[in-house]
């Protein structure tokens, strides 16, 4: 199982009693417990650690660097001045995301500076526990991309490659209630494989529905509320939001289509890493 280090810096042990109007009422223990549930649903393990000491945080990173696949870190105030922690993150070469409970850009001037940001894939702040969940999603996106890429390098059959991709996505993103791949056949998109509830839309004319629109327009479409989008071809009343990402290489091969029962489930991260996966699939498909 993939393993993510979840590190909390100085003063975060006092969560719950420390400035609750800024950092919320959850204790560190409760925060970690909720994140463990989130991680388990994402089929990934998290290893939690907190220290008030810069050196202890660095030692922990060094010790776990070979066993872990990624890092999500709230460095606390060390964010703003610790070059030593920055160098440790750069040195262990784990895909990392910097997270904060509060919005560090809307507070004191000194908090706007992060010396950690440029050794991380992203910085997410102001979402409370959601900052951490999004951080986990960002590193998972990176790990899933790498997993798909290395599988495609083993030159699987077309069928196996497309199936693997859907399986990995569905496994690591519980908010993806339906995930599938459609392939272009003439003027239609034909479902190749999917995981989720059976769909009545096994063939969709290009240009119709959100699926057809993404291929016709040759671009990713995110629909935060499917019921407010007249293009949506309803397949389940439970579906609330959708993302469709074209697979385009030397020609348009098809698309990745994902539905969620959560409204506004998709954000920049889903678009970024799904587009990278679609690009890997297109390059692999070009090579046949
Ligand atoms: C913090 C923001 C930092 O500026 C502060 O020093 C913290 C917590 C946050 O999670 O909002 O200790 O990282």
Coordinates of N, CA and C in Angstrom, one line a residue, residues 131-282:
X131 N -7.8 21.4 3.9 CA -6.5 21.6 3.3 C -5.7 20.3 3.3
X132 N -5.7 19.6 4.4 CA -5.0 18.3 4.4 C -5.5 17.3 3.4
X133 N -6.9 17.2 3.3 CA -7.5 16.2 2.4 C -7.1 16.6 1.0
X134 N -7.1 17.9 0.7 CA -6.7 18.3 -0.7 C -5.2 18.0 -0.9
X135 N -4.4 18.2 0.1 CA -3.0 17.9 0.1 C -2.8 16.4 -0.3
X136 N -3.6 15.5 0.4 CA -3.5 14.1 0.2 C -3.9 13.8 -1.3
X137 N -4.9 14.5 -1.8 CA -5.4 14.3 -3.2 C -4.3 14.7 -4.2
X138 N -3.5 15.8 -3.8 CA -2.5 16.2 -4.8 C -1.4 15.2 -4.9
X139 N -0.9 14.7 -3.7 CA 0.2 13.7 -3.8 C -0.3 12.4 -4.4
X140 N -1.6 12.0 -4.1 CA -2.1 10.8 -4.7 C -2.2 10.9 -6.2
X141 N -2.6 12.1 -6.7 CA -2.6 12.4 -8.1 C -1.3 12.1 -8.8
X142 N -0.2 12.6 -8.1 CA 1.1 12.4 -8.6 C 1.5 10.9 -8.6
X143 N 1.1 10.2 -7.5 CA 1.5 8.8 -7.5 C 0.7 8.0 -8.5
X144 N -0.6 8.3 -8.7 CA -1.4 7.6 -9.6 C -0.8 7.8 -11.1
X145 N -0.4 9.0 -11.4 CA 0.2 9.3 -12.7 C 1.4 8.4 -12.9
X146 N 2.2 8.3 -11.9 CA 3.5 7.5 -12.0 C 3.1 6.0 -12.2
X147 N 2.1 5.6 -11.5 CA 1.7 4.2 -11.6 C 1.2 3.8 -13.0
X148 N 0.3 4.7 -13.5 CA -0.2 4.5 -14.8 C 0.9 4.5 -15.9
X149 N 1.8 5.5 -15.7 CA 2.9 5.6 -16.7 C 3.8 4.4 -16.7
X150 N 4.1 3.9 -15.5 CA 5.0 2.7 -15.5 C 4.3 1.5 -16.0
X151 N 3.0 1.4 -15.8 CA 2.3 0.2 -16.3 C 2.3 0.3 -17.9
X152 N 2.0 1.5 -18.4 CA 2.0 1.6 -19.9 C 3.4 1.4 -20.5
X153 N 4.4 1.6 -19.7 CA 5.8 1.3 -20.3 C 6.0 -0.2 -20.4
X154 N 5.2 -1.0 -19.7 CA 5.4 -2.4 -19.8 C 4.7 -2.9 -21.1
X155 N 4.2 -2.0 -21.9 CA 3.5 -2.3 -23.2 C 2.4 -3.3 -23.1
X156 N 1.3 -3.0 -22.3 CA 0.2 -3.8 -22.2 C -0.7 -3.7 -23.4
X157 N -1.6 -4.7 -23.6 CA -2.5 -4.6 -24.7 C -3.4 -3.3 -24.5
X158 N -4.1 -2.9 -25.6 CA -4.9 -1.7 -25.5 C -6.0 -1.9 -24.4
X159 N -6.6 -3.1 -24.4 CA -7.6 -3.4 -23.5 C -7.1 -3.3 -22.0
X160 N -5.9 -3.9 -21.8 CA -5.4 -4.0 -20.4 C -5.0 -2.6 -20.0
X161 N -4.4 -1.8 -20.9 CA -4.0 -0.4 -20.5 C -5.2 0.5 -20.1
X162 N -6.2 0.4 -20.9 CA -7.4 1.3 -20.5 C -8.1 0.8 -19.2
X163 N -8.1 -0.5 -19.1 CA -8.7 -1.1 -17.8 C -7.9 -0.7 -16.6
X164 N -6.6 -0.8 -16.7 CA -5.7 -0.5 -15.6 C -6.0 0.9 -15.1
X165 N -6.0 1.8 -16.1 CA -6.2 3.2 -15.8 C -7.5 3.5 -14.9
X166 N -8.6 2.9 -15.4 CA -9.9 3.1 -14.7 C -9.8 2.5 -13.3
X167 N -9.1 1.3 -13.1 CA -9.0 0.7 -11.8 C -8.3 1.5 -10.8
X168 N -7.1 2.1 -11.3 CA -6.3 2.8 -10.4 C -7.0 4.1 -9.9
X169 N -7.7 4.7 -10.9 CA -8.4 6.0 -10.5 C -9.5 5.7 -9.5
X170 N -10.3 4.6 -9.7 CA -11.4 4.3 -8.9 C -10.9 3.9 -7.5
X171 N -9.7 3.3 -7.4 CA -9.2 2.8 -6.2 C -8.8 3.9 -5.2
X172 N -8.2 4.9 -5.8 CA -7.6 6.0 -4.9 C -8.4 7.2 -4.7
X173 N -9.5 7.3 -5.5 CA -10.3 8.5 -5.3 C -11.8 8.1 -5.0
X174 N -12.1 8.0 -3.7 CA -13.4 7.5 -3.3 C -14.5 8.5 -3.8
X175 N -14.2 9.7 -4.1 CA -15.2 10.7 -4.6 C -15.6 10.4 -6.0
X176 N -14.8 9.5 -6.7 CA -15.1 9.1 -8.1 C -16.1 7.9 -8.0
X177 N -17.4 8.2 -8.0 CA -18.4 7.2 -7.9 C -18.5 6.3 -9.2
X178 N -18.2 7.0 -10.3 CA -18.3 6.3 -11.6 C -17.1 6.7 -12.4
X179 N -16.2 5.8 -12.8 CA -15.1 6.2 -13.7 C -15.0 5.3 -14.9
X180 N -14.8 5.9 -16.0 CA -14.8 5.0 -17.2 C -14.0 5.7 -18.4
X181 N -13.8 4.9 -19.4 CA -13.2 5.4 -20.6 C -14.1 5.1 -21.8
X182 N -14.3 6.1 -22.6 CA -15.0 6.0 -23.9 C -14.0 6.1 -25.0
X183 N -14.2 5.3 -26.0 CA -13.3 5.4 -27.2 C -14.1 5.9 -28.4
X184 N -13.4 6.7 -29.3 CA -14.1 7.2 -30.5 C -14.2 6.0 -31.5
X185 N -15.4 5.9 -32.0 CA -15.7 4.9 -33.1 C -16.5 5.7 -34.1
X186 N -16.0 6.1 -35.2 CA -16.7 6.9 -36.2 C -17.2 8.2 -35.6
X187 N -18.5 8.4 -35.6 CA -19.0 9.7 -35.0 C -19.5 9.5 -33.6
X188 N -19.1 8.4 -33.0 CA -19.7 8.1 -31.7 C -18.6 7.8 -30.7
X189 N -18.9 8.0 -29.4 CA -18.1 7.5 -28.3 C -18.7 6.3 -27.8
X190 N -17.9 5.2 -27.7 CA -18.4 3.9 -27.2 C -17.7 3.6 -25.9
X191 N -18.5 3.2 -24.9 CA -17.8 2.9 -23.6 C -16.9 1.7 -23.7
X192 N -15.7 1.9 -23.2 CA -14.7 0.7 -23.3 C -14.8 -0.1 -22.0
X193 N -14.6 0.6 -20.9 CA -14.7 -0.1 -19.6 C -15.0 1.0 -18.5
X194 N -15.7 0.5 -17.5 CA -16.0 1.5 -16.4 C -16.2 0.7 -15.1
X195 N -16.1 1.5 -14.0 CA -16.4 0.9 -12.6 C -17.4 1.9 -12.0
X196 N -18.5 1.3 -11.5 CA -19.6 2.1 -10.9 C -20.9 1.5 -11.4
X197 N -22.0 2.3 -11.2 CA -23.3 1.8 -11.5 C -23.4 1.6 -13.1
X198 N -24.1 0.6 -13.5 CA -24.3 0.4 -15.0 C -24.8 1.7 -15.6
X199 N -24.3 2.0 -16.8 CA -24.8 3.2 -17.5 C -25.6 2.9 -18.7
X200 N -26.7 3.6 -18.9 CA -27.5 3.4 -20.1 C -26.8 4.0 -21.4
X201 N -25.8 4.9 -21.1 CA -25.1 5.6 -22.2 C -23.9 4.9 -22.7
X202 N -24.1 3.8 -23.4 CA -22.9 3.0 -23.8 C -22.4 3.6 -25.2
X203 N -23.2 4.3 -25.9 CA -22.8 5.0 -27.2 C -23.3 6.4 -27.1
X204 N -22.4 7.4 -27.3 CA -22.8 8.8 -27.3 C -22.3 9.5 -28.6
X205 N -23.2 10.1 -29.3 CA -22.8 10.8 -30.5 C -21.8 12.0 -30.1
X206 N -20.7 12.1 -30.9 CA -19.8 13.2 -30.6 C -20.6 14.5 -30.7
X207 N -20.4 15.4 -29.7 CA -21.1 16.7 -29.7 C -22.3 16.6 -28.8
X208 N -22.8 15.4 -28.4 CA -23.9 15.4 -27.5 C -23.5 15.1 -26.0
X209 N -24.2 15.7 -25.2 CA -23.9 15.6 -23.7 C -22.6 16.2 -23.4
X210 N -22.2 16.1 -22.1 CA -20.9 16.6 -21.7 C -19.8 15.8 -22.2
X211 N -20.0 14.5 -22.3 CA -19.0 13.6 -22.9 C -18.7 14.0 -24.3
X212 N -19.8 14.1 -25.1 CA -19.6 14.4 -26.5 C -19.0 15.8 -26.7
X213 N -19.4 16.7 -25.8 CA -18.9 18.1 -25.9 C -17.4 18.2 -25.7
X214 N -16.9 17.5 -24.7 CA -15.4 17.5 -24.4 C -14.6 17.1 -25.6
X215 N -15.1 16.0 -26.3 CA -14.3 15.5 -27.5 C -14.5 16.5 -28.7
X216 N -15.7 17.0 -28.9 CA -15.9 18.0 -30.0 C -15.1 19.2 -29.8
X217 N -15.0 19.7 -28.5 CA -14.3 20.9 -28.2 C -12.8 20.7 -27.9
X218 N -12.4 19.5 -27.9 CA -11.0 19.1 -27.6 C -10.5 19.7 -26.3
X219 N -11.3 19.7 -25.3 CA -10.8 20.2 -24.0 C -11.6 19.6 -22.8
X220 N -10.9 19.6 -21.7 CA -11.4 19.1 -20.4 C -12.7 20.0 -20.1
X221 N -13.7 19.3 -19.6 CA -14.9 20.0 -19.1 C -15.1 19.6 -17.7
X222 N -15.2 20.5 -16.8 CA -15.6 20.2 -15.4 C -17.0 20.8 -15.2
X223 N -18.0 20.0 -14.7 CA -19.3 20.5 -14.5 C -19.6 20.4 -13.0
X224 N -19.6 21.5 -12.2 CA -19.7 21.4 -10.8 C -21.1 21.0 -10.3
X225 N -22.1 21.3 -11.2 CA -23.5 20.9 -10.8 C -24.2 20.4 -12.1
X226 N -24.3 19.1 -12.3 CA -24.8 18.6 -13.6 C -26.2 19.0 -13.8
X227 N -27.0 19.2 -12.7 CA -28.4 19.5 -12.9 C -28.6 20.9 -13.4
X228 N -27.5 21.8 -13.3 CA -27.7 23.1 -13.9 C -27.1 23.2 -15.3
X229 N -26.6 22.1 -15.8 CA -26.0 22.1 -17.2 C -26.9 21.4 -18.2
X230 N -27.5 22.2 -19.1 CA -28.5 21.6 -20.1 C -27.9 20.5 -20.9
X231 N -26.5 20.4 -21.0 CA -25.9 19.4 -21.9 C -25.9 18.0 -21.2
X232 N -26.1 18.0 -19.9 CA -26.0 16.7 -19.1 C -27.0 15.7 -19.5
X233 N -26.5 14.5 -20.0 CA -27.3 13.3 -20.3 C -27.4 12.5 -19.0
X234 N -28.6 12.6 -18.3 CA -28.7 12.0 -17.0 C -28.6 10.5 -17.1
X235 N -27.7 9.9 -16.2 CA -27.7 8.4 -16.1 C -28.0 8.0 -14.7
X236 N -27.9 8.9 -13.8 CA -28.2 8.5 -12.4 C -28.6 9.8 -11.6
X237 N -29.6 9.7 -10.9 CA -30.0 10.9 -10.1 C -29.0 11.2 -9.0
X238 N -28.2 10.2 -8.7 CA -27.2 10.4 -7.6 C -26.1 11.3 -8.1
X239 N -25.8 11.3 -9.4 CA -24.7 12.1 -9.9 C -24.9 13.6 -9.7
X240 N -23.9 14.2 -9.2 CA -24.0 15.7 -8.9 C -23.0 16.5 -9.7
X241 N -21.8 15.9 -9.9 CA -20.8 16.7 -10.7 C -20.0 15.7 -11.6
X242 N -19.3 16.3 -12.6 CA -18.6 15.4 -13.6 C -17.4 16.1 -14.1
X243 N -16.4 15.3 -14.5 CA -15.2 15.8 -15.2 C -15.0 14.9 -16.4
X244 N -14.7 15.5 -17.6 CA -14.4 14.7 -18.8 C -13.1 15.2 -19.4
X245 N -12.2 14.3 -19.6 CA -10.9 14.7 -20.1 C -10.6 13.9 -21.4
X246 N -10.4 14.7 -22.5 CA -10.1 14.0 -23.8 C -8.8 13.3 -23.8
X247 N -8.7 12.2 -24.6 CA -7.4 11.5 -24.8 C -7.1 11.8 -26.2
X248 N -6.2 12.7 -26.4 CA -5.9 13.2 -27.8 C -4.4 13.1 -28.0
X249 N -4.0 12.3 -29.0 CA -2.6 12.2 -29.5 C -2.6 12.7 -30.9
X250 N -2.0 11.8 -31.8 CA -2.0 12.1 -33.2 C -3.5 12.2 -33.7
X251 N -4.4 11.6 -33.0 CA -5.8 11.8 -33.3 C -6.6 11.7 -32.0
X252 N -7.9 12.0 -32.1 CA -8.7 11.9 -30.9 C -9.1 10.5 -30.6
X253 N -8.6 9.9 -29.5 CA -8.8 8.5 -29.2 C -10.1 8.3 -28.4
X254 N -10.4 9.2 -27.5 CA -11.5 9.0 -26.6 C -11.4 9.9 -25.4
X255 N -11.9 9.5 -24.3 CA -11.9 10.3 -23.1 C -12.0 9.5 -21.8
X256 N -11.5 10.2 -20.7 CA -11.8 9.7 -19.4 C -13.0 10.4 -18.9
X257 N -14.0 9.7 -18.3 CA -15.2 10.3 -17.8 C -15.4 9.9 -16.4
X258 N -15.6 10.9 -15.5 CA -15.8 10.6 -14.1 C -17.0 11.3 -13.5
X259 N -17.8 10.6 -12.8 CA -19.0 11.2 -12.1 C -18.8 11.1 -10.6
X260 N -19.4 12.1 -9.9 CA -19.3 12.0 -8.5 C -20.7 12.3 -7.9
X261 N -21.0 11.7 -6.8 CA -22.3 12.0 -6.1 C -22.1 13.2 -5.2
X262 N -20.9 13.8 -5.1 CA -20.7 15.0 -4.3 C -20.7 16.2 -5.3
X263 N -21.5 17.2 -4.9 CA -21.5 18.4 -5.8 C -20.1 19.1 -5.7
X264 N -19.7 19.7 -6.8 CA -18.4 20.4 -6.9 C -17.2 19.5 -6.4
X265 N -17.2 18.2 -6.8 CA -16.2 17.3 -6.3 C -14.8 17.6 -7.0
X266 N -14.9 18.2 -8.2 CA -13.6 18.3 -8.9 C -13.0 19.7 -8.9
X267 N -11.7 19.7 -8.7 CA -11.0 21.0 -8.7 C -9.7 20.9 -9.6
X268 N -8.9 22.0 -9.5 CA -7.7 22.1 -10.4 C -6.9 20.8 -10.4
X269 N -6.7 20.2 -9.2 CA -5.9 19.0 -9.1 C -6.3 17.9 -10.0
X270 N -7.7 17.6 -9.9 CA -8.2 16.5 -10.7 C -7.9 16.8 -12.2
X271 N -8.2 18.0 -12.6 CA -7.9 18.4 -14.0 C -6.4 18.2 -14.4
X272 N -5.5 18.7 -13.5 CA -4.1 18.6 -13.8 C -3.6 17.2 -14.0
X273 N -3.9 16.3 -13.0 CA -3.3 15.0 -13.1 C -4.0 14.1 -14.1
X274 N -5.4 14.3 -14.2 CA -6.1 13.5 -15.2 C -5.7 13.9 -16.6
X275 N -5.3 15.1 -16.8 CA -4.8 15.5 -18.2 C -3.4 14.9 -18.4
X276 N -2.6 14.8 -17.3 CA -1.3 14.1 -17.5 C -1.5 12.6 -17.8
X277 N -2.5 12.0 -17.2 CA -2.8 10.6 -17.5 C -3.3 10.4 -18.9
X278 N -4.2 11.3 -19.3 CA -4.7 11.3 -20.7 C -3.6 11.4 -21.7
X279 N -2.6 12.3 -21.3 CA -1.5 12.5 -22.2 C -0.6 11.2 -22.3
X280 N -0.4 10.6 -21.2 CA 0.3 9.3 -21.2 C -0.4 8.2 -22.0
X281 N -1.8 8.2 -21.9 CA -2.5 7.2 -22.6 C -2.4 7.5 -24.1
X282 N -2.5 8.8 -24.5 CA -2.5 9.2 -25.9 C -1.1 8.8 -26.5

